[in-house]
Amino acid sequence: MKYRIKTWGPGLLLLSPSIVLIGIFVYGMIGATVNVSLTDRHSAQPAENYVGVDNYTDLASDDRFIHSLQNLLILTVVFVVGTLVMGVLWAFLLEKGVTAEGFFRSTYLFPMAVSFVASGVVWRWLLNSAEGENAGGLNALFGMIGLDFLQNPWWSHPDWGMAAMALPAIWQLSGYVMALFLAGFRGVPNELREAARMDGASEFKLYRHVIFPQLSPVALSALIIIGHMSMKMFDLIMAVSGAQYLTEVPAVYMWQTLLANDYAKAAAIAVVLLVVVAVLVVPYLISNARAERQR
């Protein structure tokens, strides 16, 4: 028994401060949020009664919440697809070999160093649909080159404004996906490439049947990471468009509800978001843990 304590005791002591802090400020806060979501606290006054899942059933019939979920779906799809396409393309070009690769790699990764708020302010100007001297950068450019039909929409467009909101996020995180796939490309053994070429495989077949199948874990990791980031996106949307109904997602709606002192409803929205993210992330973590044990 003493030997076992000496074995795992120092490690437990080293980790115990982090365990306590995570237990209080992560899982404790989650528990408190769930508790509030089950009450009737719809004002600044303390809750008086537990109402069970009434707040959740009310959300199911809340048109504004449904609208925010639809916006989140559009944002997530455009963001994930755009980021993966741009990231894989950049990684492929760098993997094929270019002059000044270090410069281009740093350039692609630079947007990650910029906060969502700072980039959101810049992209708000770029996507501004105002006319004349106050027109945003892209709109002014389109006006100068005669593409007037592209001037007005962007994030304020009622049909595809939410898709335009994904542009700043794609610009900011494509470099991260590029780094993941570039590391995956460089991790494929040269023996596999040479063996495929000796068997007569063209470059297209080499990537289609040999290299890209090796990158499926990288693709899954990228999909999970950027997918859950899009579901929690708040600061970028607030910086670009503010709390507007047209571009409202659950995180923004939760913030607006919290400002209105409807704590129970805001907590219910937070729990729904947590469940959505968990449905995406937890299976990946379980699969990753199993793969590690098999190794």
Short mmCIF file of C-alpha atoms in Angstrom, two decimals:
data_model
loop_
_atom_site.label_atom_id
_atom_site.label_comp_id
_atom_site.label_asym_id
_atom_site.label_seq_id
_atom_site.Cartn_x
_atom_site.Cartn_y
_atom_site.Cartn_z
CA MET A 1 0.00 0.00 0.00
CA LYS A 2 2.80 2.41 0.91
CA TYR A 3 4.57 1.54 -2.33
CA ARG A 4 1.43 2.36 -4.33
CA ILE A 5 1.06 5.70 -2.56
CA LYS A 6 4.68 6.53 -3.29
CA THR A 7 4.06 5.68 -6.95
CA TRP A 8 0.96 7.77 -7.68
CA GLY A 9 0.98 10.13 -4.68
CA PRO A 10 3.42 12.78 -6.02
CA GLY A 11 1.60 12.89 -9.36
CA LEU A 12 -1.74 13.33 -7.62
CA LEU A 13 -0.38 16.16 -5.47
CA LEU A 14 1.00 17.84 -8.56
CA LEU A 15 -2.33 17.63 -10.37
CA SER A 16 -4.61 18.32 -7.41
CA PRO A 17 -4.66 22.17 -7.76
CA SER A 18 -5.74 21.84 -11.42
CA ILE A 19 -8.29 19.17 -10.54
CA VAL A 20 -9.81 21.37 -7.82
CA LEU A 21 -9.94 24.46 -10.06
CA ILE A 22 -11.46 22.53 -12.98
CA GLY A 23 -13.94 20.89 -10.63
CA ILE A 24 -15.10 24.26 -9.28
CA PHE A 25 -14.92 26.58 -12.28
CA VAL A 26 -15.87 24.10 -15.04
CA TYR A 27 -18.00 21.26 -13.73
CA GLY A 28 -19.26 23.26 -10.75
CA MET A 29 -20.37 26.09 -13.06
CA ILE A 30 -21.98 23.59 -15.44
CA GLY A 31 -23.91 22.12 -12.52
CA ALA A 32 -25.02 25.58 -11.39
CA THR A 33 -26.15 26.44 -14.93
CA VAL A 34 -28.17 23.24 -15.21
CA ASN A 35 -29.71 23.97 -11.82
CA VAL A 36 -30.79 27.49 -12.86
CA SER A 37 -32.20 26.17 -16.14
CA LEU A 38 -34.61 23.99 -14.17
CA THR A 39 -36.04 26.91 -12.16
CA ASP A 40 -38.47 29.77 -12.82
CA ARG A 41 -35.85 32.51 -12.42
CA HIS A 42 -36.96 34.85 -15.21
CA SER A 43 -35.92 38.04 -13.42
CA ALA A 44 -33.17 39.39 -11.21
CA GLN A 45 -34.99 37.94 -8.20
CA PRO A 46 -33.91 34.54 -6.84
CA ALA A 47 -35.75 31.50 -8.15
CA GLU A 48 -38.70 30.30 -6.11
CA ASN A 49 -39.67 27.00 -7.74
CA TYR A 50 -38.27 24.22 -9.86
CA VAL A 51 -40.15 23.84 -13.12
CA GLY A 52 -38.32 20.84 -14.55
CA VAL A 53 -37.81 20.93 -18.30
CA ASP A 54 -40.37 23.68 -18.94
CA ASN A 55 -37.66 26.11 -20.04
CA TYR A 56 -36.42 23.60 -22.59
CA THR A 57 -39.88 22.90 -23.98
CA ASP A 58 -40.41 26.65 -24.28
CA LEU A 59 -37.23 26.90 -26.35
CA ALA A 60 -38.53 24.21 -28.69
CA SER A 61 -41.43 26.51 -29.60
CA ASP A 62 -39.42 29.75 -29.56
CA ASP A 63 -39.21 31.03 -33.15
CA ARG A 64 -36.24 33.24 -32.33
CA PHE A 65 -34.29 30.31 -30.89
CA ILE A 66 -35.13 28.15 -33.91
CA HIS A 67 -33.96 31.00 -36.15
CA SER A 68 -30.67 31.19 -34.25
CA LEU A 69 -30.16 27.43 -34.68
CA GLN A 70 -30.76 27.74 -38.41
CA ASN A 71 -28.21 30.55 -38.57
CA LEU A 72 -25.76 28.40 -36.61
CA LEU A 73 -26.21 25.55 -39.07
CA ILE A 74 -25.51 27.83 -42.06
CA LEU A 75 -22.49 29.35 -40.32
CA THR A 76 -21.09 25.95 -39.35
CA VAL A 77 -21.50 24.37 -42.79
CA VAL A 78 -19.97 27.31 -44.69
CA PHE A 79 -17.20 27.76 -42.12
CA VAL A 80 -16.24 24.08 -41.96
CA VAL A 81 -16.35 23.52 -45.73
CA GLY A 82 -14.53 26.77 -46.54
CA THR A 83 -11.85 26.24 -43.91
CA LEU A 84 -11.20 22.64 -44.96
CA VAL A 85 -11.05 23.51 -48.67
CA MET A 86 -8.69 26.46 -48.18
CA GLY A 87 -6.56 24.67 -45.60
CA VAL A 88 -6.14 21.52 -47.70
CA LEU A 89 -5.39 23.60 -50.82
CA TRP A 90 -2.68 25.62 -49.08
CA ALA A 91 -1.19 22.50 -47.49
CA PHE A 92 -1.16 20.74 -50.86
CA LEU A 93 0.61 23.64 -52.56
CA LEU A 94 3.23 23.87 -49.82
CA GLU A 95 3.67 20.10 -49.78
CA LYS A 96 4.43 20.11 -53.52
CA GLY A 97 7.26 22.52 -52.79
CA VAL A 98 7.36 26.27 -53.36
CA THR A 99 10.01 28.93 -53.11
CA ALA A 100 10.07 30.74 -49.74
CA GLU A 101 7.87 28.11 -48.09
CA GLY A 102 8.62 29.51 -44.62
CA PHE A 103 7.33 32.92 -45.64
CA PHE A 104 4.06 31.56 -47.03
CA ARG A 105 3.57 29.25 -44.06
CA SER A 106 3.99 32.16 -41.65
CA THR A 107 1.68 34.33 -43.74
CA TYR A 108 -1.09 31.71 -43.69
CA LEU A 109 -0.69 31.19 -39.94
CA PHE A 110 -0.54 34.90 -39.05
CA PRO A 111 -4.34 35.44 -38.88
CA MET A 112 -4.47 32.99 -35.97
CA ALA A 113 -2.49 35.49 -33.89
CA VAL A 114 -5.23 38.11 -34.33
CA SER A 115 -8.15 38.05 -31.92
CA PHE A 116 -11.66 37.48 -33.25
CA VAL A 117 -12.67 40.92 -31.99
CA ALA A 118 -9.85 42.71 -33.82
CA SER A 119 -10.42 40.83 -37.06
CA GLY A 120 -14.18 41.31 -36.69
CA VAL A 121 -13.77 45.09 -36.59
CA VAL A 122 -11.74 45.02 -39.81
CA TRP A 123 -14.11 42.64 -41.55
CA ARG A 124 -17.08 44.76 -40.48
CA TRP A 125 -15.58 47.55 -42.59
CA LEU A 126 -14.79 45.18 -45.45
CA LEU A 127 -18.32 43.78 -45.48
CA ASN A 128 -20.03 47.13 -44.95
CA SER A 129 -22.86 47.58 -47.43
CA ALA A 130 -23.02 51.38 -47.19
CA GLU A 131 -22.73 53.36 -50.39
CA GLY A 132 -20.61 56.30 -51.41
CA GLU A 133 -17.69 57.48 -49.31
CA ASN A 134 -18.76 55.32 -46.36
CA ALA A 135 -18.77 52.10 -48.37
CA GLY A 136 -16.68 49.28 -46.99
CA GLY A 137 -13.44 48.14 -48.61
CA LEU A 138 -14.79 45.32 -50.79
CA ASN A 139 -17.90 47.25 -51.77
CA ALA A 140 -15.85 50.31 -52.73
CA LEU A 141 -13.53 48.08 -54.76
CA PHE A 142 -16.44 46.46 -56.59
CA GLY A 143 -17.85 49.91 -57.35
CA MET A 144 -14.56 51.11 -58.84
CA ILE A 145 -14.18 48.09 -61.13
CA GLY A 146 -17.80 48.19 -62.31
CA LEU A 147 -19.20 45.22 -60.34
CA ASP A 148 -22.01 47.26 -58.80
CA PHE A 149 -24.25 44.22 -58.45
CA LEU A 150 -21.88 42.87 -55.78
CA GLN A 151 -21.92 46.02 -53.66
CA ASN A 152 -24.98 45.83 -51.47
CA PRO A 153 -25.48 42.37 -49.90
CA TRP A 154 -22.79 40.79 -47.65
CA TRP A 155 -23.65 40.25 -43.98
CA SER A 156 -26.72 42.50 -44.12
CA HIS A 157 -28.29 40.48 -46.94
CA PRO A 158 -31.44 38.64 -45.75
CA ASP A 159 -30.73 35.50 -47.80
CA TRP A 160 -27.02 34.80 -47.55
CA GLY A 161 -25.80 37.29 -44.97
CA MET A 162 -25.15 34.48 -42.47
CA ALA A 163 -22.91 32.71 -44.98
CA ALA A 164 -20.93 35.96 -45.39
CA MET A 165 -20.38 35.95 -41.61
CA ALA A 166 -18.27 32.83 -42.07
CA LEU A 167 -15.74 34.63 -44.29
CA PRO A 168 -13.77 36.22 -41.42
CA ALA A 169 -13.64 32.89 -39.59
CA ILE A 170 -12.46 31.08 -42.73
CA TRP A 171 -9.74 33.69 -43.23
CA GLN A 172 -8.63 33.37 -39.62
CA LEU A 173 -8.54 29.58 -39.20
CA SER A 174 -7.65 28.22 -42.63
CA GLY A 175 -3.99 28.53 -41.67
CA TYR A 176 -4.55 26.27 -38.68
CA VAL A 177 -6.12 23.59 -40.87
CA MET A 178 -3.25 24.06 -43.32
CA ALA A 179 -0.74 23.34 -40.55
CA LEU A 180 -2.59 20.16 -39.57
CA PHE A 181 -2.73 18.82 -43.13
CA LEU A 182 0.80 19.89 -43.97
CA ALA A 183 2.05 17.90 -40.99
CA GLY A 184 -0.09 15.00 -42.22
CA PHE A 185 1.36 15.21 -45.75
CA ARG A 186 4.90 15.31 -44.40
CA GLY A 187 4.11 12.34 -42.14
CA VAL A 188 3.32 9.98 -45.03
CA PRO A 189 6.41 7.77 -45.52
CA ASN A 190 8.29 8.24 -48.77
CA GLU A 191 8.36 4.44 -49.15
CA LEU A 192 4.60 4.44 -49.74
CA ARG A 193 4.90 7.13 -52.38
CA GLU A 194 7.73 5.38 -54.19
CA ALA A 195 5.99 2.01 -54.06
CA ALA A 196 2.84 3.53 -55.59
CA ARG A 197 4.84 5.22 -58.35
CA MET A 198 6.68 1.98 -59.13
CA ASP A 199 3.30 0.26 -59.51
CA GLY A 200 2.41 2.83 -62.15
CA ALA A 201 0.17 5.12 -60.12
CA SER A 202 -0.26 8.63 -61.47
CA GLU A 203 0.00 11.63 -59.17
CA PHE A 204 -3.79 11.82 -59.00
CA LYS A 205 -4.11 8.16 -58.03
CA LEU A 206 -1.20 8.50 -55.62
CA TYR A 207 -3.03 11.20 -53.66
CA ARG A 208 -6.47 9.65 -54.13
CA HIS A 209 -5.65 6.09 -53.05
CA VAL A 210 -2.47 6.38 -50.95
CA ILE A 211 -1.94 9.78 -49.35
CA PHE A 212 -5.44 11.07 -48.63
CA PRO A 213 -6.58 7.83 -46.91
CA GLN A 214 -3.61 8.28 -44.57
CA LEU A 215 -4.93 11.74 -43.66
CA SER A 216 -8.36 10.64 -42.43
CA PRO A 217 -7.39 11.08 -38.71
CA VAL A 218 -6.12 14.58 -39.50
CA ALA A 219 -9.33 15.42 -41.37
CA LEU A 220 -11.45 14.15 -38.48
CA SER A 221 -9.46 16.17 -35.95
CA ALA A 222 -9.77 19.32 -38.05
CA LEU A 223 -13.49 18.73 -38.53
CA ILE A 224 -14.10 18.33 -34.80
CA ILE A 225 -11.98 21.31 -33.75
CA ILE A 226 -13.33 23.87 -36.21
CA GLY A 227 -16.85 22.46 -35.94
CA HIS A 228 -17.08 23.00 -32.20
CA MET A 229 -15.43 26.43 -32.53
CA SER A 230 -18.15 27.53 -34.94
CA MET A 231 -20.89 26.40 -32.56
CA LYS A 232 -19.51 28.57 -29.77
CA MET A 233 -18.75 31.59 -31.95
CA PHE A 234 -19.80 34.81 -30.26
CA ASP A 235 -17.11 37.50 -30.27
CA LEU A 236 -16.59 37.52 -34.04
CA ILE A 237 -20.30 37.85 -34.76
CA MET A 238 -20.72 40.62 -32.20
CA ALA A 239 -17.72 42.49 -33.63
CA VAL A 240 -18.95 42.26 -37.23
CA SER A 241 -22.72 42.68 -37.03
CA GLY A 242 -23.57 43.20 -33.36
CA ALA A 243 -26.64 41.68 -31.71
CA GLN A 244 -28.89 41.70 -34.76
CA TYR A 245 -31.69 39.24 -35.47
CA LEU A 246 -30.43 38.60 -39.00
CA THR A 247 -27.10 37.14 -37.83
CA GLU A 248 -28.17 35.90 -34.41
CA VAL A 249 -26.83 32.52 -33.25
CA PRO A 250 -27.63 30.76 -29.93
CA ALA A 251 -24.60 32.29 -28.17
CA VAL A 252 -25.73 35.82 -29.11
CA TYR A 253 -29.34 35.03 -28.21
CA MET A 254 -28.18 33.71 -24.84
CA TRP A 255 -26.28 36.94 -24.21
CA GLN A 256 -29.31 39.04 -25.10
CA THR A 257 -31.51 36.91 -22.84
CA LEU A 258 -29.04 37.27 -20.00
CA LEU A 259 -29.04 41.06 -20.40
CA ALA A 260 -32.83 40.92 -20.05
CA ASN A 261 -32.34 39.17 -16.67
CA ASP A 262 -34.04 35.99 -17.89
CA TYR A 263 -31.51 33.75 -16.18
CA ALA A 264 -33.43 30.50 -16.46
CA LYS A 265 -33.92 30.81 -20.22
CA ALA A 266 -30.30 31.89 -20.77
CA ALA A 267 -29.12 28.90 -18.74
CA ALA A 268 -31.32 26.58 -20.80
CA ILE A 269 -29.80 27.94 -24.03
CA ALA A 270 -26.32 27.41 -22.59
CA VAL A 271 -27.11 23.80 -21.68
CA VAL A 272 -28.50 23.13 -25.18
CA LEU A 273 -25.29 24.52 -26.69
CA LEU A 274 -23.24 22.35 -24.33
CA VAL A 275 -25.15 19.25 -25.40
CA VAL A 276 -24.73 20.09 -29.10
CA VAL A 277 -20.97 20.54 -28.67
CA ALA A 278 -20.74 17.37 -26.55
CA VAL A 279 -22.53 15.33 -29.22
CA LEU A 280 -19.82 16.39 -31.65
CA VAL A 281 -16.76 16.19 -29.40
CA VAL A 282 -17.37 13.28 -26.98
CA PRO A 283 -17.54 10.50 -29.63
CA TYR A 284 -14.26 11.80 -31.06
CA LEU A 285 -12.61 11.76 -27.63
CA ILE A 286 -13.85 8.22 -26.97
CA SER A 287 -12.61 7.02 -30.36
CA ASN A 288 -9.25 8.73 -29.81
CA ALA A 289 -8.87 7.13 -26.37
CA ARG A 290 -9.61 3.68 -27.79
CA ALA A 291 -7.06 4.19 -30.53
CA GLU A 292 -4.44 5.20 -28.00
CA ARG A 293 -5.12 2.06 -25.91
CA GLN A 294 -4.80 -0.16 -28.97
CA ARG A 295 -1.37 1.27 -29.65
#
